[in-house]
Short mmCIF file of C-alpha atoms and ligand atoms in Angstrom, two decimals:
data_model
loop_
_atom_site.label_atom_id
_atom_site.label_comp_id
_atom_site.label_asym_id
_atom_site.label_seq_id
_atom_site.Cartn_x
_atom_site.Cartn_y
_atom_site.Cartn_z
CA MET A 1 0.00 0.00 0.00
CA LYS A 2 1.20 3.51 -0.81
CA LYS A 3 0.64 6.08 1.89
CA LEU A 4 -0.87 9.53 1.42
CA VAL A 5 -1.04 11.64 4.57
CA ILE A 6 -2.99 14.90 4.83
CA LEU A 7 -2.05 17.22 7.69
CA GLY A 8 -4.93 19.49 8.69
CA GLY A 9 -8.53 18.53 8.01
CA GLY A 10 -10.08 22.00 7.67
CA THR A 11 -11.25 23.57 4.40
CA ALA A 12 -8.40 22.48 2.12
CA GLY A 13 -7.53 19.17 3.80
CA THR A 14 -11.15 17.94 3.75
CA MET A 15 -11.56 18.98 0.12
CA MET A 16 -8.36 17.17 -0.96
CA ALA A 17 -9.31 14.02 0.99
CA ASN A 18 -12.62 13.91 -0.87
CA LYS A 19 -11.09 14.54 -4.28
CA LEU A 20 -8.25 12.03 -3.94
CA TRP A 21 -10.28 9.30 -2.25
CA LYS A 22 -12.48 9.17 -5.35
CA ALA A 23 -9.48 8.96 -7.68
CA LEU A 24 -7.16 6.57 -5.86
CA SER A 25 -7.88 2.85 -5.52
CA ASN A 26 -8.33 1.84 -1.87
CA LYS A 27 -6.57 -1.42 -2.71
CA GLU A 28 -3.38 0.47 -3.50
CA TRP A 29 -3.64 3.58 -1.32
CA LYS A 30 -3.99 4.22 2.37
CA ILE A 31 -5.14 7.79 3.02
CA THR A 32 -4.76 9.29 6.50
CA ILE A 33 -5.99 12.70 7.63
CA ILE A 34 -4.79 14.24 10.88
CA ASP A 35 -6.32 17.19 12.76
CA LYS A 36 -6.26 18.32 16.36
CA GLU A 37 -9.91 19.40 16.48
CA THR A 38 -13.11 17.45 15.90
CA THR A 39 -15.19 20.52 14.93
CA HIS A 40 -15.18 22.05 11.44
CA TYR A 41 -15.66 25.83 11.53
CA TYR A 42 -17.18 27.80 8.68
CA GLN A 43 -14.81 30.71 9.36
CA PRO A 44 -16.39 33.24 6.93
CA GLY A 45 -19.46 33.04 9.20
CA PHE A 46 -17.50 34.45 12.17
CA LEU A 47 -17.92 37.91 10.58
CA PHE A 48 -21.70 37.81 10.99
CA ILE A 49 -21.92 36.51 14.57
CA PRO A 50 -21.13 39.81 16.39
CA PHE A 51 -24.10 41.43 14.62
CA GLY A 52 -26.57 38.62 15.39
CA ILE A 53 -26.86 37.66 11.69
CA TYR A 54 -25.44 34.15 12.27
CA GLN A 55 -25.49 32.07 15.43
CA LYS A 56 -22.95 29.53 16.63
CA GLU A 57 -24.99 26.68 15.07
CA ASP A 58 -24.57 28.20 11.59
CA VAL A 59 -20.80 27.86 11.63
CA ILE A 60 -19.97 24.52 13.24
CA LYS A 61 -20.37 20.91 12.15
CA PRO A 62 -18.51 17.72 13.10
CA LYS A 63 -15.41 17.29 10.91
CA LYS A 64 -15.93 13.57 10.58
CA LYS A 65 -19.20 14.08 8.71
CA PHE A 66 -17.19 15.44 5.75
CA TYR A 67 -14.38 12.89 5.55
CA PRO A 68 -14.70 9.87 3.23
CA GLN A 69 -15.86 6.82 5.23
CA ASP A 70 -12.92 4.52 4.66
CA ILE A 71 -9.92 6.77 5.21
CA ASP A 72 -7.99 6.81 8.50
CA VAL A 73 -8.82 9.80 10.67
CA LEU A 74 -6.64 10.78 13.62
CA PHE A 75 -7.75 13.58 15.93
CA ILE A 76 -4.51 14.55 17.59
CA ASP A 77 -1.96 17.39 17.69
CA ILE A 78 0.77 17.08 15.07
CA ASP A 79 4.11 17.55 16.77
CA LYS A 80 6.32 17.89 13.70
CA ILE A 81 7.16 16.72 10.21
CA GLU A 82 10.52 15.09 9.52
CA PRO A 83 10.56 15.70 5.77
CA ASP A 84 13.92 14.06 5.09
CA GLN A 85 12.61 10.84 6.62
CA ASN A 86 9.14 11.02 5.09
CA ARG A 87 7.41 10.86 8.44
CA VAL A 88 5.24 12.83 10.85
CA LEU A 89 5.50 12.72 14.63
CA LEU A 90 2.33 13.11 16.67
CA SER A 91 1.98 14.50 20.19
CA ASP A 92 1.45 10.99 21.63
CA LYS A 93 4.80 9.89 20.05
CA GLN A 94 3.13 7.93 17.23
CA ILE A 95 5.09 7.99 14.00
CA ILE A 96 3.17 8.19 10.72
CA GLU A 97 5.12 7.45 7.55
CA TYR A 98 4.14 8.72 4.12
CA ASP A 99 5.01 8.47 0.45
CA TYR A 100 3.20 11.73 -0.32
CA LEU A 101 2.25 14.46 2.10
CA ILE A 102 -0.28 17.29 1.77
CA VAL A 103 0.17 20.08 4.29
CA ALA A 104 -3.09 21.96 4.91
CA THR A 105 -2.54 23.17 8.46
CA GLY A 106 -3.87 26.69 7.75
CA SER A 107 -3.15 29.78 9.81
CA GLU A 108 -4.25 31.02 13.20
CA ILE A 109 -4.40 34.30 15.07
CA ARG A 110 -1.59 35.05 17.47
CA PRO A 111 -2.67 37.86 19.83
CA ASP A 112 0.43 37.10 21.90
CA GLU A 113 2.51 38.70 19.11
CA VAL A 114 1.36 42.26 20.00
CA GLU A 115 2.47 43.60 23.38
CA GLY A 116 -0.53 44.25 25.64
CA MET A 117 -3.14 42.60 23.40
CA THR A 118 -3.86 39.74 25.80
CA GLY A 119 -3.69 42.06 28.85
CA LYS A 120 -6.53 42.88 31.22
CA LEU A 121 -8.80 44.27 28.47
CA TRP A 122 -8.68 41.11 26.32
CA ARG A 123 -12.27 39.99 25.67
CA LYS A 124 -13.47 42.92 27.85
CA SER A 125 -12.74 45.91 25.58
CA ILE A 126 -10.42 44.19 23.09
CA PHE A 127 -11.96 41.47 20.94
CA ASP A 128 -11.13 39.45 17.86
CA PHE A 129 -13.70 38.04 15.44
CA TYR A 130 -11.32 35.53 13.80
CA THR A 131 -12.25 32.77 16.27
CA LEU A 132 -15.65 31.44 17.31
CA GLU A 133 -15.00 32.36 20.95
CA GLY A 134 -13.96 35.88 19.94
CA SER A 135 -16.97 36.53 17.74
CA LEU A 136 -19.42 35.16 20.34
CA ALA A 137 -17.87 37.32 23.10
CA LEU A 138 -18.04 40.35 20.81
CA ALA A 139 -21.74 39.68 20.06
CA ASP A 140 -22.46 39.72 23.81
CA PHE A 141 -20.46 42.91 24.28
CA LEU A 142 -22.08 44.78 21.37
CA GLU A 143 -25.59 44.01 22.64
CA GLY A 144 -24.99 46.10 25.74
CA TRP A 145 -22.58 48.70 24.36
CA GLU A 146 -23.73 52.30 24.55
CA GLY A 147 -21.23 53.69 22.08
CA GLY A 148 -17.86 55.41 22.00
CA ARG A 149 -14.69 55.03 19.93
CA LEU A 150 -14.65 51.80 17.89
CA VAL A 151 -11.24 51.04 16.40
CA VAL A 152 -10.85 48.18 13.90
CA ASN A 153 -7.16 47.33 13.62
CA ILE A 154 -5.17 44.97 11.41
CA ALA A 155 -1.89 44.18 13.19
CA GLU A 156 0.07 43.07 10.13
CA MET A 157 -0.36 41.42 6.74
CA PRO A 158 -0.92 38.78 5.49
CA ILE A 159 -4.19 37.85 7.19
CA LYS A 160 -6.92 35.38 6.26
CA CYS A 161 -9.58 36.98 4.10
CA PRO A 162 -7.88 40.40 3.88
CA VAL A 163 -11.18 42.20 3.30
CA ALA A 164 -12.89 40.80 6.44
CA PRO A 165 -11.76 43.67 8.74
CA MET A 166 -13.24 46.22 6.34
CA GLU A 167 -16.43 44.17 6.06
CA PHE A 168 -16.57 44.30 9.87
CA ALA A 169 -16.39 48.12 9.77
CA PHE A 170 -19.16 48.27 7.11
CA LEU A 171 -21.40 45.91 9.06
CA ALA A 172 -20.74 47.83 12.29
CA ASP A 173 -21.87 51.04 10.56
CA ALA A 174 -25.10 49.35 9.41
CA TYR A 175 -25.65 47.70 12.83
CA PHE A 176 -25.35 50.94 14.81
CA LYS A 177 -27.60 52.75 12.32
CA ARG A 178 -30.19 49.99 12.70
CA ARG A 179 -30.05 50.41 16.46
CA GLY A 180 -30.43 54.20 16.12
CA MET A 181 -27.07 54.92 17.77
CA ARG A 182 -24.70 55.57 14.85
CA ASP A 183 -24.16 59.14 16.07
CA LYS A 184 -22.83 57.74 19.34
CA VAL A 185 -20.15 55.63 17.65
CA ASP A 186 -16.97 56.92 16.07
CA ILE A 187 -15.50 54.24 13.74
CA THR A 188 -11.82 54.24 12.70
CA PHE A 189 -10.27 51.64 10.41
CA VAL A 190 -6.56 51.31 11.21
CA THR A 191 -4.39 49.43 8.74
CA PRO A 192 -0.69 48.83 8.13
CA LEU A 193 -1.34 49.23 4.37
CA PRO A 194 -0.82 52.54 2.57
CA GLY A 195 -4.55 52.69 1.73
CA ALA A 196 -7.84 50.88 2.32
CA PHE A 197 -6.58 47.83 0.37
CA THR A 198 -3.47 46.66 -1.43
CA LYS A 199 -4.16 47.38 -5.09
CA PRO A 200 -4.85 50.89 -6.53
CA VAL A 201 -8.23 50.46 -8.31
CA CYS A 202 -9.80 48.44 -5.51
CA SER A 203 -8.24 50.62 -2.82
CA GLU A 204 -9.80 53.73 -4.34
CA VAL A 205 -13.28 52.17 -4.53
CA LEU A 206 -13.08 50.87 -0.96
CA ALA A 207 -11.74 54.19 0.37
CA GLY A 208 -14.80 55.90 -1.18
CA THR A 209 -17.13 53.32 0.40
CA LEU A 210 -15.57 53.92 3.84
CA GLU A 211 -15.78 57.70 3.43
CA LYS A 212 -19.48 57.50 2.47
CA ARG A 213 -20.12 55.77 5.79
CA LYS A 214 -18.03 58.29 7.76
CA ILE A 215 -15.52 55.63 8.71
CA LYS A 216 -12.11 57.22 9.24
CA VAL A 217 -9.01 55.52 7.87
CA GLU A 218 -5.58 55.55 9.54
CA SER A 219 -3.12 54.00 7.10
CA GLU A 220 0.49 52.82 7.42
CA PHE A 221 -0.10 52.16 11.12
CA ALA A 222 2.21 49.35 12.29
CA ILE A 223 0.99 48.52 15.77
CA GLY A 224 3.75 48.25 18.38
CA LYS A 225 1.77 47.88 21.59
CA ILE A 226 -1.52 48.38 23.37
CA ASP A 227 -1.78 50.51 26.51
CA ASN A 228 -4.51 48.78 28.57
CA GLN A 229 -4.49 51.55 31.18
CA LYS A 230 -5.09 54.46 28.82
CA LYS A 231 -6.99 52.39 26.23
CA LYS A 232 -4.87 53.29 23.23
CA ILE A 233 -2.97 51.54 20.47
CA ILE A 234 0.53 52.82 19.78
CA SER A 235 2.45 52.36 16.52
CA TRP A 236 6.19 51.74 16.17
CA ASP A 237 6.51 55.36 14.99
CA ASP A 238 4.71 56.58 18.14
CA ARG A 239 1.29 57.43 16.69
CA GLU A 240 -1.48 56.88 19.24
CA ILE A 241 -5.17 56.07 18.75
CA LEU A 242 -7.63 55.98 21.65
CA PHE A 243 -10.36 53.34 21.78
CA ASP A 244 -13.32 52.33 23.90
CA LEU A 245 -13.75 49.15 21.88
CA LEU A 246 -10.85 47.65 19.95
CA VAL A 247 -11.72 45.02 17.34
CA ALA A 248 -8.31 43.55 16.68
CA VAL A 249 -7.17 41.37 13.85
CA PRO A 250 -4.01 40.01 15.47
CA THR A 251 -0.96 38.73 13.60
CA ASN A 252 -1.88 35.61 11.59
CA MET A 253 0.67 32.80 11.58
CA GLY A 254 1.00 29.31 10.20
CA SER A 255 0.72 26.29 12.49
CA ARG A 256 3.18 25.87 15.35
CA ALA A 257 3.81 22.36 13.96
CA ILE A 258 5.43 24.00 10.91
CA GLN A 259 7.67 26.04 13.19
CA ARG A 260 8.66 22.91 15.14
CA SER A 261 9.46 21.21 11.82
CA GLY A 262 11.71 24.08 10.70
CA MET A 263 9.85 24.15 7.38
CA GLY A 264 8.39 27.65 7.44
CA ASP A 265 9.34 31.31 7.06
CA GLU A 266 9.26 33.78 9.96
CA LEU A 267 5.45 33.57 10.04
CA ASN A 268 5.48 29.74 9.77
CA TYR A 269 4.27 29.74 6.16
CA ILE A 270 5.78 27.09 3.92
CA PRO A 271 7.83 28.16 0.87
CA THR A 272 5.67 26.78 -1.94
CA ASP A 273 6.05 26.72 -5.72
CA ARG A 274 3.50 29.34 -6.80
CA ASN A 275 2.43 27.30 -9.84
CA THR A 276 2.77 23.59 -8.98
CA LEU A 277 1.93 23.92 -5.24
CA GLN A 278 4.82 21.60 -4.39
CA SER A 279 7.10 22.40 -1.48
CA LYS A 280 10.11 24.29 -2.85
CA VAL A 281 12.38 21.77 -1.10
CA TRP A 282 10.65 18.35 -0.95
CA LYS A 283 8.99 17.16 -4.19
CA ASN A 284 6.72 14.63 -2.44
CA ILE A 285 5.26 17.36 -0.19
CA PHE A 286 2.40 19.53 -1.47
CA VAL A 287 1.02 22.60 0.28
CA ILE A 288 -2.45 24.12 0.00
CA GLY A 289 -4.58 26.85 1.55
CA ASP A 290 -3.45 29.27 4.24
CA ALA A 291 -0.35 27.18 5.04
CA THR A 292 1.45 28.37 1.86
CA ASP A 293 3.57 31.50 1.53
CA LEU A 294 1.94 32.38 -1.82
CA PRO A 295 1.29 36.03 -2.71
CA THR A 296 -2.47 35.60 -3.02
CA SER A 297 -5.32 35.85 -0.50
CA LYS A 298 -5.64 33.36 2.31
CA ALA A 299 -9.22 32.37 1.56
CA GLY A 300 -11.45 29.33 1.24
CA ALA A 301 -12.18 30.29 -2.39
CA VAL A 302 -8.43 30.29 -3.09
CA ALA A 303 -8.08 26.85 -1.47
CA HIS A 304 -10.86 25.67 -3.80
CA PHE A 305 -9.08 26.97 -6.94
CA GLU A 306 -5.78 25.54 -5.70
CA GLY A 307 -7.54 22.22 -5.13
CA ASP A 308 -8.20 21.67 -8.84
CA VAL A 309 -4.54 22.34 -9.65
CA LEU A 310 -3.17 20.29 -6.77
CA PHE A 311 -5.39 17.33 -7.63
CA GLN A 312 -4.08 17.23 -11.22
CA ASN A 313 -0.47 17.70 -10.14
CA MET A 314 -0.66 14.97 -7.52
CA ILE A 315 -2.10 12.53 -10.04
CA ASP A 316 0.74 13.49 -12.41
CA VAL A 317 3.48 13.04 -9.82
CA ILE A 318 2.02 9.77 -8.51
CA SER A 319 1.95 8.50 -12.10
CA GLY A 320 5.58 9.47 -12.66
CA ARG A 321 4.88 12.55 -14.78
CA THR A 322 5.92 16.15 -14.14
CA PRO A 323 3.14 18.38 -12.77
CA SER A 324 1.04 19.67 -15.66
CA ALA A 325 -1.32 22.10 -13.93
CA SER A 326 -0.38 25.62 -12.93
CA PHE A 327 -2.00 27.81 -10.25
CA ASP A 328 -2.37 31.46 -11.33
CA GLY A 329 -3.11 32.91 -7.87
CA HIS A 330 -6.86 33.13 -8.59
CA SER A 331 -8.77 34.71 -5.71
CA ASN A 332 -12.42 35.64 -5.54
CA CYS A 333 -14.19 37.25 -2.61
CA PHE A 334 -17.46 38.97 -1.81
CA ILE A 335 -17.13 42.09 0.36
CA GLU A 336 -20.23 42.54 2.50
CA SER A 337 -20.90 46.27 2.72
CA GLY A 338 -24.01 46.35 4.93
CA ASN A 339 -27.73 47.03 4.35
CA GLY A 340 -28.16 43.95 2.18
CA LYS A 341 -25.42 44.81 -0.32
CA ALA A 342 -21.98 43.51 -1.16
CA MET A 343 -19.15 43.99 -3.65
CA LEU A 344 -17.12 41.31 -5.39
CA ILE A 345 -13.43 41.13 -6.28
CA ASP A 346 -11.79 38.63 -8.64
CA PHE A 347 -8.03 38.70 -9.27
CA ASN A 348 -4.83 36.67 -9.55
CA TYR A 349 -1.05 37.03 -9.22
CA ASN A 350 -0.82 39.41 -12.19
CA THR A 351 -4.22 41.07 -12.47
CA GLU A 352 -5.52 43.29 -9.72
CA PRO A 353 -9.25 43.49 -8.81
CA LEU A 354 -10.99 45.38 -11.62
CA PRO A 355 -14.54 46.64 -12.18
CA GLY A 356 -16.97 44.79 -14.47
CA LYS A 357 -19.27 41.75 -14.41
CA PHE A 358 -18.73 38.19 -13.16
CA PRO A 359 -18.67 35.39 -14.18
CA LEU A 360 -20.24 36.27 -17.56
CA SER A 361 -19.54 39.47 -19.52
CA VAL A 362 -22.52 41.84 -19.62
CA ILE A 363 -24.94 39.41 -17.87
CA GLY A 364 -22.96 38.92 -14.69
CA PRO A 365 -25.07 38.39 -12.58
CA PHE A 366 -22.47 39.58 -10.08
CA SER A 367 -20.87 43.02 -10.29
CA LEU A 368 -17.19 43.57 -9.65
CA LEU A 369 -16.22 46.40 -7.30
CA GLU A 370 -19.80 47.61 -7.15
CA GLU A 371 -22.30 47.32 -4.30
CA THR A 372 -25.35 45.26 -5.31
CA ALA A 373 -28.04 43.17 -3.64
CA ILE A 374 -27.22 40.21 -5.93
CA ASN A 375 -23.64 40.24 -4.66
CA HIS A 376 -25.02 40.12 -1.10
CA TRP A 377 -27.06 37.04 -1.97
CA GLY A 378 -23.91 35.52 -3.47
CA LYS A 379 -22.14 36.09 -0.15
CA MET A 380 -25.00 34.52 1.81
CA MET A 381 -25.16 31.55 -0.60
CA PHE A 382 -21.45 30.93 -0.03
CA LYS A 383 -22.27 29.18 3.26
CA TRP A 384 -24.41 26.59 1.49
CA ILE A 385 -21.82 26.18 -1.28
CA TYR A 386 -19.09 25.77 1.34
CA TRP A 387 -20.82 22.99 3.31
CA ASN A 388 -22.28 21.24 0.26
CA ALA A 389 -19.71 21.64 -2.51
CA ILE A 390 -16.37 23.18 -1.56
CA ILE A 391 -15.30 20.94 1.31
CA LYS A 392 -16.86 17.91 -0.39
CA GLY A 393 -14.44 18.51 -3.28
CA ARG A 394 -17.23 19.00 -5.84
CA GLU A 395 -16.85 20.94 -9.06
CA LEU A 396 -18.21 24.50 -9.21
CA PRO A 397 -19.17 26.30 -12.43
CA ILE A 398 -16.27 28.74 -12.01
CA ASN A 399 -12.93 28.12 -13.66
CA SER A 400 -9.99 27.72 -11.30
CA HIS A 401 -8.05 30.06 -13.61
CA MET A 402 -9.04 33.70 -13.53
CA SER A 403 -10.81 34.93 -16.64
CA MET A 404 -10.66 38.46 -18.09
CA ALA A 405 -14.24 38.03 -19.43
CA GLY A 406 -16.40 40.87 -18.12
CA LYS A 407 -13.52 42.84 -16.62
CA LYS A 408 -13.01 46.50 -17.55
CA VAL A 409 -9.38 47.56 -17.61
CA PRO A 410 -8.97 51.27 -16.74
CA LYS A 411 -6.62 53.03 -19.17
CA THR A 412 -4.04 53.76 -16.45
CA ILE A 413 -3.68 50.12 -15.41
CA LYS A 414 -1.31 47.64 -17.00
CA THR A 415 -2.52 44.12 -16.57
CA ALA A 416 -1.10 40.84 -17.73
CA PRO A 417 -3.29 37.80 -17.13
CA ALA A 418 -1.20 34.83 -15.97
C1 LIG B 501 -13.40 36.10 9.90
C2 LIG B 501 -13.05 35.33 8.66
C3 LIG B 501 -13.74 35.58 7.48
C4 LIG B 501 -13.41 34.87 6.32
N1 LIG B 501 -14.13 35.13 5.18
C5 LIG B 501 -13.85 34.42 4.06
C6 LIG B 501 -14.64 34.63 2.87
O1 LIG B 501 -15.57 35.45 2.83
N2 LIG B 501 -14.31 33.91 1.78
C7 LIG B 501 -13.30 32.99 1.78
O2 LIG B 501 -13.07 32.35 0.76
N3 LIG B 501 -12.54 32.79 2.88
C8 LIG B 501 -12.79 33.47 4.02
N4 LIG B 501 -12.05 33.25 5.16
C9 LIG B 501 -10.82 32.44 5.08
C10 LIG B 501 -11.03 30.93 5.10
O3 LIG B 501 -11.85 30.53 6.16
C11 LIG B 501 -9.67 30.25 5.19
O4 LIG B 501 -8.80 30.82 4.25
C12 LIG B 501 -9.76 28.76 4.91
O5 LIG B 501 -10.55 28.16 5.90
C13 LIG B 501 -8.36 28.15 4.88
O6 LIG B 501 -8.44 26.78 4.76
P1 LIG B 501 -7.21 25.87 5.25
O7 LIG B 501 -7.62 24.47 5.02
O8 LIG B 501 -5.95 26.36 4.68
O9 LIG B 501 -7.13 26.16 6.83
P2 LIG B 501 -8.19 25.73 7.94
O10 LIG B 501 -9.54 25.53 7.37
O11 LIG B 501 -8.03 26.72 9.02
O12 LIG B 501 -7.68 24.29 8.41
C14 LIG B 501 -6.46 24.09 9.06
C15 LIG B 501 -6.63 22.84 9.93
O13 LIG B 501 -5.34 22.44 10.41
C16 LIG B 501 -5.48 21.98 11.73
N5 LIG B 501 -4.18 22.09 12.39
C17 LIG B 501 -3.35 23.15 12.43
N6 LIG B 501 -2.26 22.87 13.16
C18 LIG B 501 -2.39 21.57 13.59
C19 LIG B 501 -1.61 20.71 14.41
N7 LIG B 501 -0.45 21.10 14.95
N8 LIG B 501 -2.07 19.46 14.66
C20 LIG B 501 -3.25 19.04 14.12
N9 LIG B 501 -4.05 19.82 13.36
C21 LIG B 501 -3.62 21.08 13.10
C22 LIG B 501 -6.54 22.93 12.32
O14 LIG B 501 -7.16 22.34 13.44
C23 LIG B 501 -7.49 23.10 11.14
O15 LIG B 501 -8.57 22.21 11.18
C24 LIG B 501 -12.36 33.91 6.34
C25 LIG B 501 -11.69 33.65 7.53
C26 LIG B 501 -12.00 34.35 8.68
C27 LIG B 501 -11.26 34.05 9.97
#
């Protein structure tokens, strides 16, 4: 029997298990998936919990329900990978050997990386919404909050779903308006980026959307520490911003198991071939999802597009061929903007988010970089698609390679589709 081991059974690991189990004969292959947690979280849903739009039950299901019946499932902490010996050590000292390894251990928030973040105000006036516990605690807090200075801060990039903090600010604006207390809340969006977002066209549109909602933007703010006494965040260049409620997006880092294995960069992300999705060092190790160091978004949609490429390349490598599929960095994300509307962005390594229609030219039905109700319904449908198609490894009617169909290229922008 040949051995395929998948580390991490979240979005990408579950999807790959389902795809490969169908393709590989169970007489020749033993597939093992390893994860430390038994619960699967629909992480995009964490955004909606603080505003009472989703409840806990909307975002959790047992992981096992989504794994193929006859693969080996181990719920245990991975200690480390020993890539030169083709084996994985588990926290109970078990040794798991492999012929091929898929690393899908994702990324996690690390509030301990910012001085003062986990001090006495943590989960009292400082909250995250990148974990279920954080978003539930924030929902409780917001229910009784009477207003003041709300600061939404991104500690550093890259983060999972880079537009989620801005979506939080938009939804907060709509939430306080709905409760008739918007005039009592001052919202500031504080980012280490030079503008609202990374790329010029998108950044301009999003900056306008923030301005319309009277959300202030503090850019190029690299947080150094949090003063719990005086309730302020302080940047490395000594800028200070006062808060009554800090919604923090802490540093995101790859799994500690990657650090223990010595396989990652300074943020524990694994150097990955941007096209083949193979480890840059070990050809029998493949990396997918948030665990990679690729210059694209860390998003479930990206993991889905990568999945098509990785599946083909694994079949090639297993069959003794060179990898034939190439990932172009395709990323696609709805941006919830409040009041039943959302925007959509679609981009890849070489083409920044542009205005236009998606997926079909003229017809759409989704609009790129424009707030529409149809986009909002797309965002809300994503939950169903996630539970019923994405993690089950099913095909979706969207090409894993980005298409220029429907996109309008402004005259000032140079764009080269990959
Ligand atoms: C607030 C928020 C909003 C988001 N919104 C969107 C959105 O709108 N659209 C979108 O596409 N994406 C969104 N995302 C991002 C998306 O959820 C992630 O990019 C996606 O889940 C990544 O999949 P993954 O498989 O790489 O990681 P995960 O799904 O996080 O899986 C990693 C798995 O590895 C396991 N693991 C890690 N270390 C170990 C270890 N040492 N031992 C054992 N197991 C381990 C973990 O338990 C976990 O199950 C959002 C995320 C957040 C937090």
